[in-house]
CSV table of C-alpha atoms in Angstrom, one decimal:
chain,number,residue,atom,x,y,z
A,1,UNK,CA,94.6,132.0,78.5
A,2,UNK,CA,95.9,131.5,82.0
A,3,UNK,CA,97.8,134.2,83.8
A,4,UNK,CA,101.5,133.8,84.4
A,5,UNK,CA,101.2,134.0,88.2
A,6,UNK,CA,98.7,131.1,88.4
A,7,UNK,CA,99.9,128.0,90.2
A,8,UNK,CA,100.3,124.8,88.2
A,9,UNK,CA,97.8,122.0,88.6
A,10,UNK,CA,99.9,118.9,89.3
A,11,UNK,CA,98.6,115.4,88.7
A,12,UNK,CA,100.5,112.9,90.8
A,13,UNK,CA,100.2,109.2,91.5
A,14,UNK,CA,98.8,108.3,94.9
A,15,UNK,CA,100.4,105.5,96.9
A,16,UNK,CA,98.3,102.4,96.5
A,17,UNK,CA,98.6,98.9,97.9
A,18,UNK,CA,100.2,97.9,94.6
A,19,UNK,CA,102.7,100.7,95.0
A,20,UNK,CA,103.5,99.6,98.6
A,21,UNK,CA,104.1,96.1,97.3
A,22,UNK,CA,106.4,97.3,94.6
A,23,UNK,CA,108.4,99.5,97.0
A,24,UNK,CA,108.6,96.7,99.5
A,25,UNK,CA,109.8,94.3,96.8
A,26,UNK,CA,112.5,96.8,95.7
A,27,UNK,CA,113.6,97.3,99.3
A,28,UNK,CA,113.9,93.5,99.8
A,29,UNK,CA,115.9,93.1,96.6
A,30,UNK,CA,118.2,96.0,97.7
A,31,UNK,CA,118.7,94.3,101.0
A,32,UNK,CA,119.5,91.0,99.3
A,33,UNK,CA,122.0,92.7,97.0
A,34,UNK,CA,123.7,94.3,100.0
A,35,UNK,CA,123.9,90.8,101.7
A,36,UNK,CA,125.5,89.5,98.5
A,37,UNK,CA,128.2,92.2,98.7
A,38,UNK,CA,128.7,91.7,102.4
A,39,UNK,CA,128.9,87.9,102.0
A,40,UNK,CA,131.4,88.2,99.2
A,41,UNK,CA,133.6,90.6,101.1
A,42,UNK,CA,133.6,88.5,104.3
A,43,UNK,CA,134.8,85.3,102.4
A,44,UNK,CA,138.0,86.8,101.0
A,45,UNK,CA,139.0,87.3,97.4
A,46,UNK,CA,138.2,84.0,95.9
A,47,UNK,CA,136.5,83.7,92.4
A,48,UNK,CA,133.2,82.9,94.1
A,49,UNK,CA,133.3,85.8,96.5
A,50,UNK,CA,134.2,88.3,93.7
A,51,UNK,CA,131.2,87.0,91.7
A,52,UNK,CA,129.0,87.6,94.8
A,53,UNK,CA,130.3,91.1,95.1
A,54,UNK,CA,129.8,91.9,91.4
A,55,UNK,CA,126.2,90.5,91.5
A,56,UNK,CA,125.5,92.4,94.7
A,57,UNK,CA,126.8,95.7,93.3
A,58,UNK,CA,124.8,95.1,90.1
A,59,UNK,CA,121.7,94.4,92.2
A,60,UNK,CA,122.2,97.5,94.3
A,61,UNK,CA,122.5,99.7,91.2
A,62,UNK,CA,119.6,98.1,89.4
A,63,UNK,CA,117.1,97.8,92.2
A,64,UNK,CA,118.2,101.0,93.9
A,65,UNK,CA,117.8,103.0,90.7
A,66,UNK,CA,114.3,101.4,90.2
A,67,UNK,CA,113.4,102.4,93.7
A,68,UNK,CA,114.5,106.0,93.5
A,69,UNK,CA,113.3,106.7,90.0
A,70,UNK,CA,109.8,105.6,90.9
A,71,UNK,CA,107.2,108.4,90.7
A,72,UNK,CA,105.9,107.2,94.1
A,73,UNK,CA,109.3,108.0,95.7
A,74,UNK,CA,110.2,111.1,93.8
A,75,UNK,CA,106.7,112.6,94.1
A,76,UNK,CA,107.2,114.3,90.7
A,77,UNK,CA,103.9,114.8,88.9
A,78,UNK,CA,103.1,112.7,85.9
A,79,UNK,CA,101.3,115.7,84.3
A,80,UNK,CA,101.0,119.5,85.1
A,81,UNK,CA,98.7,122.1,83.7
A,82,UNK,CA,100.4,125.4,84.0
A,83,UNK,CA,99.8,128.9,82.8
A,84,UNK,CA,102.2,128.4,79.9
A,85,UNK,CA,100.7,125.1,78.8
A,86,UNK,CA,100.7,121.3,79.4
A,87,UNK,CA,103.9,120.2,81.1
A,88,UNK,CA,105.3,116.6,81.0
A,89,UNK,CA,107.8,116.6,83.9
A,90,UNK,CA,111.1,115.0,83.3
A,91,UNK,CA,111.7,111.7,85.1
A,92,UNK,CA,113.6,112.0,88.4
A,93,UNK,CA,116.6,112.4,88.7
A,94,UNK,CA,116.7,114.6,85.6
A,95,UNK,CA,116.4,118.4,86.5
A,96,UNK,CA,113.0,120.1,86.0
A,97,UNK,CA,114.5,122.2,83.3
A,98,UNK,CA,114.3,119.0,81.2
A,99,UNK,CA,110.5,119.2,81.4
A,100,UNK,CA,108.6,119.3,78.0
A,101,UNK,CA,105.9,122.0,77.6
A,102,UNK,CA,103.2,122.2,75.0
A,103,UNK,CA,101.9,125.8,75.0
A,104,UNK,CA,98.1,126.3,75.1
A,105,UNK,CA,97.9,128.0,71.7
A,106,UNK,CA,99.4,125.0,70.1
A,107,UNK,CA,96.9,122.6,71.5
A,108,UNK,CA,94.0,122.0,69.0
A,109,UNK,CA,92.0,119.6,71.2
A,110,UNK,CA,92.1,117.0,74.0
A,111,UNK,CA,91.2,113.4,73.1
A,112,UNK,CA,90.2,110.6,75.4
A,113,UNK,CA,90.8,107.1,73.9
A,114,UNK,CA,90.3,103.6,75.4
A,115,UNK,CA,92.3,100.7,74.1
A,116,UNK,CA,92.7,97.0,75.0
A,117,UNK,CA,95.8,96.3,77.1
A,118,UNK,CA,96.9,93.1,78.7
A,119,UNK,CA,97.4,93.4,82.4
A,120,UNK,CA,95.2,96.5,82.8
A,121,UNK,CA,92.0,96.6,84.9
A,122,UNK,CA,89.2,95.1,82.8
A,123,UNK,CA,91.7,94.6,80.0
A,124,UNK,CA,91.4,98.2,78.9
A,125,UNK,CA,93.4,101.4,79.5
A,126,UNK,CA,92.2,105.0,79.1
A,127,UNK,CA,94.5,107.6,77.6
A,128,UNK,CA,94.3,111.4,77.5
A,129,UNK,CA,96.0,113.0,74.5
A,130,UNK,CA,96.7,116.6,73.9
A,131,UNK,CA,96.6,117.1,70.1
A,132,UNK,CA,99.1,119.6,68.7
A,133,UNK,CA,97.8,119.9,65.1
A,134,UNK,CA,94.5,120.2,63.2
A,135,UNK,CA,95.4,117.0,61.3
A,136,UNK,CA,95.6,115.0,64.5
A,137,UNK,CA,92.3,116.5,65.6
A,138,UNK,CA,90.7,115.3,62.4
A,139,UNK,CA,92.1,111.9,62.9
A,140,UNK,CA,90.8,111.8,66.5
A,141,UNK,CA,87.3,112.8,65.3
A,142,UNK,CA,87.0,110.6,62.2
A,143,UNK,CA,89.3,107.6,62.5
A,144,UNK,CA,88.0,104.1,63.1
A,145,UNK,CA,88.7,102.7,66.6
A,146,UNK,CA,91.7,100.5,65.5
A,147,UNK,CA,93.3,103.6,63.9
A,148,UNK,CA,92.8,105.6,67.1
A,149,UNK,CA,95.3,103.3,68.9
A,150,UNK,CA,98.0,104.9,66.7
A,151,UNK,CA,97.6,108.2,68.7
A,152,UNK,CA,99.0,106.4,71.7
A,153,UNK,CA,102.0,104.7,69.9
A,154,UNK,CA,105.3,106.7,69.5
A,155,UNK,CA,106.6,104.5,66.6
A,156,UNK,CA,103.8,105.5,64.1
A,157,UNK,CA,105.2,108.4,62.1
A,158,UNK,CA,101.9,110.0,61.3
A,159,UNK,CA,100.8,110.3,65.0
A,160,UNK,CA,104.2,110.4,66.8
A,161,UNK,CA,103.6,114.0,67.8
A,162,UNK,CA,100.4,113.1,69.5
A,163,UNK,CA,102.0,110.2,71.3
A,164,UNK,CA,104.5,112.6,72.9
A,165,UNK,CA,101.5,114.3,74.6
A,166,UNK,CA,99.7,111.1,75.4
A,167,UNK,CA,99.2,110.2,79.1
A,168,UNK,CA,97.9,106.8,80.3
A,169,UNK,CA,95.2,107.6,82.8
A,170,UNK,CA,95.7,105.8,86.1
A,171,UNK,CA,93.1,105.2,88.8
A,172,UNK,CA,95.7,106.2,91.4
A,173,UNK,CA,96.0,109.7,89.9
A,174,UNK,CA,95.2,112.6,92.3
A,175,UNK,CA,92.8,114.1,89.7
A,176,UNK,CA,90.1,112.4,87.6
A,177,UNK,CA,89.9,112.8,83.8
A,178,UNK,CA,87.0,115.1,84.3
A,179,UNK,CA,88.9,117.3,86.7
A,180,UNK,CA,91.9,117.5,84.4
A,181,UNK,CA,89.6,118.5,81.4
A,182,UNK,CA,87.9,121.2,83.6
A,183,UNK,CA,91.3,122.6,84.7
A,184,UNK,CA,92.7,122.6,81.2
A,185,UNK,CA,89.6,124.5,79.9
A,186,UNK,CA,90.2,127.1,82.7
A,187,UNK,CA,93.5,128.0,81.0
A,188,UNK,CA,92.4,127.7,77.3
A,189,UNK,CA,89.0,126.8,75.7
A,190,UNK,CA,90.0,123.5,74.0
A,191,UNK,CA,87.6,121.1,72.3
A,192,UNK,CA,87.3,117.6,73.8
A,193,UNK,CA,86.9,114.5,71.7
A,194,UNK,CA,85.8,111.6,73.8
A,195,UNK,CA,86.3,108.4,71.7
A,196,UNK,CA,86.4,105.9,74.6
A,197,UNK,CA,83.0,104.3,73.8
A,198,UNK,CA,83.2,104.5,70.0
């Protein structure tokens, strides 16, 4: 078990070219929305200018919120391994007290799963799942590959608790899957079930 004074091991998303393109697109859309508002205000209070202002304000709110809630801008980790357990940080701008923590003694295993996903690199996505019960561990060990996908889906009642602690592994993470497993085992000796190739 980790000591209380140990620092957390944060896993963040690195800024990639794809992220730069997304941020640039949001900035362009925010600027266009501001231009709509300015254009509407300069034309007076006709029906058309009011529509421009309303659309511009809606764009500012929508695209501005998208820009500032991005993990790339907020720099909030996507996952933290802390002395008390695995932490899923709350999305910015929620306060950090809204983080969810799964204590180490309640984690029965870690499971790595690969599933097909449209739009993902090579058409597949890896997931790291912290399993909070012996039943879910048994499912991870023995289930056929199609049934393993349920561990990543929050709307399947039998595996919803696993889905709460499921993290889609991203190539832009600041730590590899192997580094995360090594760090987790420093805190608590947890079995690892790797079902990515089965």
